Amino acid sequence: MEKGYRIAVVGATGAVGTKMIEMLEETTLPIESIKLLASKRSAGKTRIFNGVTLTIEELVPDSFNDVDIALFSAGGGISKIYAPEAVKRGAVVVDNTSYFRMDKEVPLVVPEVNPAALKRHKGIIANPNCSTIQMMVALEPIRKEAGLNRIIVSTYQAVSGAGAKAVEELKREAKEFLAGKSKDELDPQILPAGSDKKHYSIAFNALPQIDVFAEDDYTYEEWKMINETHKIMEDDAIKVAATCVRIPVVSGHSESVYIETKKEMSPQAVKDLLAKSPGVTLEDDPSQQIYPQALNSVDKKDTFVGRIRRDLDVKTGLHMWVVSDNLLKGAAWNSVQIAETLHEMDLVRVPK
Ligand code: A2P
């Protein structure tokens, strides 16, 4: 690619779309042009890209006539309709929604973990769920070294994962609560899940529901972590259980991860391994109170791992604390990194 790629961001005004634009400002990808797409409501608004003012356009099928790579983050319904339209017009789609993730024809990729899956793409590549991505970055080096029998994860997820409006909801509720309103006067409209029947306050709260409930009383978010782990690690035998919890943090998902490996590995060996693993920053020194924190992860591309310690009862059991910026590695950065990897592997084309 001599001149560079023509890139579109779908959902350019959203929590993730805004971060995609920032990641594209920093990318090593050669860029010829950037097109910002959103709903009719946003058409005509402007955004600065590397000092240049760009005007947001309304998303229509023909938006993709002159696009090589389209990054989607405008909700599953939009991806369902417009991703195939983009591919039809010759664009390779990196989709941040859950819509295509479990489609057998669609690679689900974390570049540090399974870049080879990109070779099978037919035009659409799915970006995994934010909580899954950071867990995969932390666990893949351990899986390669010692095998993995079981994962039990509890998440502490930030509100920005539910979109820009959910962040506004948290801030409004927090202000109102501190100004003296009671919890029953906060009038939540979005969380825990915009499409569900009831809404609960997130300010000063913890909600054990992310997305709506599905089979066996697990939420979809929990099923995403289970199914996507199997697909990315290409191993359905790994036992996975997840409990996903929303907490009143703006950005940065935290996870308490318990694993059982096939071969015993000491906590020190895990630390040494993760210290040199791609995309991981080890922050683990209890004597100095060093461990990953959500606030410190914001605007960083890495996944931070700490509190690595052996289970007291199971010989092959290990506990750890895994933190990453859900809008970056969990979404925008992973998507742009997929585009960079496609470029490096000469795969930015829709196969005939
Ligand atoms: P808009 O701001 O014009 O509504 P978030 O995940 O933060 O909620 O953001 C959702 C993103 O998806 C926004 O950029 C939003 O644009 C975009 N979006 C929502 N509905 C549509 C639509 N019908 N067509 C195009 N973009 C849409």
GROMACS .gro file of C-alpha atoms and ligand atoms in nm, residues 9-18 37-43 45 47 56-60 73-75 78 82 96 160-166 327, ligand 1:
model
   65
    9VAL     CA    1  -1.503   0.472   1.185
   10VAL     CA    2  -1.868   0.374   1.236
   11GLY     CA    3  -2.003   0.510   1.565
   12ALA     CA    4  -1.745   0.791   1.562
   13THR     CA    5  -1.928   0.992   1.831
   14GLY     CA    6  -1.955   0.705   2.081
   15ALA     CA    7  -1.743   0.608   2.383
   16VAL     CA    8  -1.542   0.355   2.179
   17GLY     CA    9  -1.556   0.539   1.844
   18THR     CA   10  -1.398   0.847   1.999
   37LEU     CA   11  -1.976   0.795   1.040
   38ALA     CA   12  -2.259   0.812   1.295
   39SER     CA   13  -2.635   0.858   1.299
   40LYS     CA   14  -2.824   1.136   1.125
   41ARG     CA   15  -2.834   1.316   1.463
   42SER     CA   16  -2.457   1.371   1.451
   43ALA     CA   17  -2.416   1.447   1.079
   45LYS     CA   18  -2.069   1.782   1.373
   47ARG     CA   19  -1.395   1.617   1.511
   56ILE     CA   20  -1.918   1.352   1.069
   57GLU     CA   21  -2.135   1.196   0.800
   58GLU     CA   22  -2.458   1.000   0.827
   59LEU     CA   23  -2.402   0.625   0.789
   60VAL     CA   24  -2.556   0.485   0.466
   73SER     CA   25  -1.868   0.033   1.712
   74ALA     CA   26  -2.227   0.154   1.681
   75GLY     CA   27  -2.412  -0.145   1.829
   78ILE     CA   28  -2.589  -0.147   1.297
   82TYR     CA   29  -2.397  -0.237   0.753
   96ASN     CA   30  -1.634  -0.426   1.797
  160SER     CA   31  -1.797   0.329   2.996
  161GLY     CA   32  -1.835  -0.030   2.868
  162ALA     CA   33  -2.208   0.047   2.850
  163GLY     CA   34  -2.150   0.358   2.636
  164ALA     CA   35  -2.119   0.733   2.672
  165LYS     CA   36  -2.476   0.775   2.801
  166ALA     CA   37  -2.413   0.530   3.085
  327LEU     CA   38  -1.212   0.138   2.592
  353A2P     P1   39  -2.487   0.913   1.742
  353A2P     O1   40  -2.401   0.985   1.840
  353A2P     O2   41  -2.509   0.988   1.617
  353A2P     O3   42  -2.614   0.857   1.803
  353A2P     P2   43  -2.211   0.459   2.255
  353A2P     O4   44  -2.158   0.318   2.246
  353A2P     O5   45  -2.120   0.549   2.331
  353A2P     O6   46  -2.351   0.461   2.306
  353A2P     O7   47  -2.213   0.516   2.105
  353A2P     C1   48  -2.290   0.460   2.003
  353A2P     C2   49  -2.242   0.510   1.867
  353A2P     O8   50  -2.324   0.449   1.767
  353A2P     C3   51  -2.255   0.660   1.847
  353A2P     O9   52  -2.150   0.708   1.767
  353A2P     C4   53  -2.388   0.670   1.773
  353A2P    O10   54  -2.400   0.786   1.692
  353A2P     C5   55  -2.379   0.550   1.683
  353A2P     N1   56  -2.511   0.515   1.633
  353A2P     C6   57  -2.623   0.485   1.703
  353A2P     N2   58  -2.727   0.461   1.620
  353A2P     C7   59  -2.680   0.477   1.493
  353A2P     C8   60  -2.738   0.469   1.363
  353A2P     N3   61  -2.865   0.440   1.346
  353A2P     N4   62  -2.656   0.491   1.255
  353A2P     C9   63  -2.526   0.522   1.273
  353A2P     N5   64  -2.467   0.532   1.393
  353A2P    C10   65  -2.541   0.511   1.502
   0.00000   0.00000   0.00000
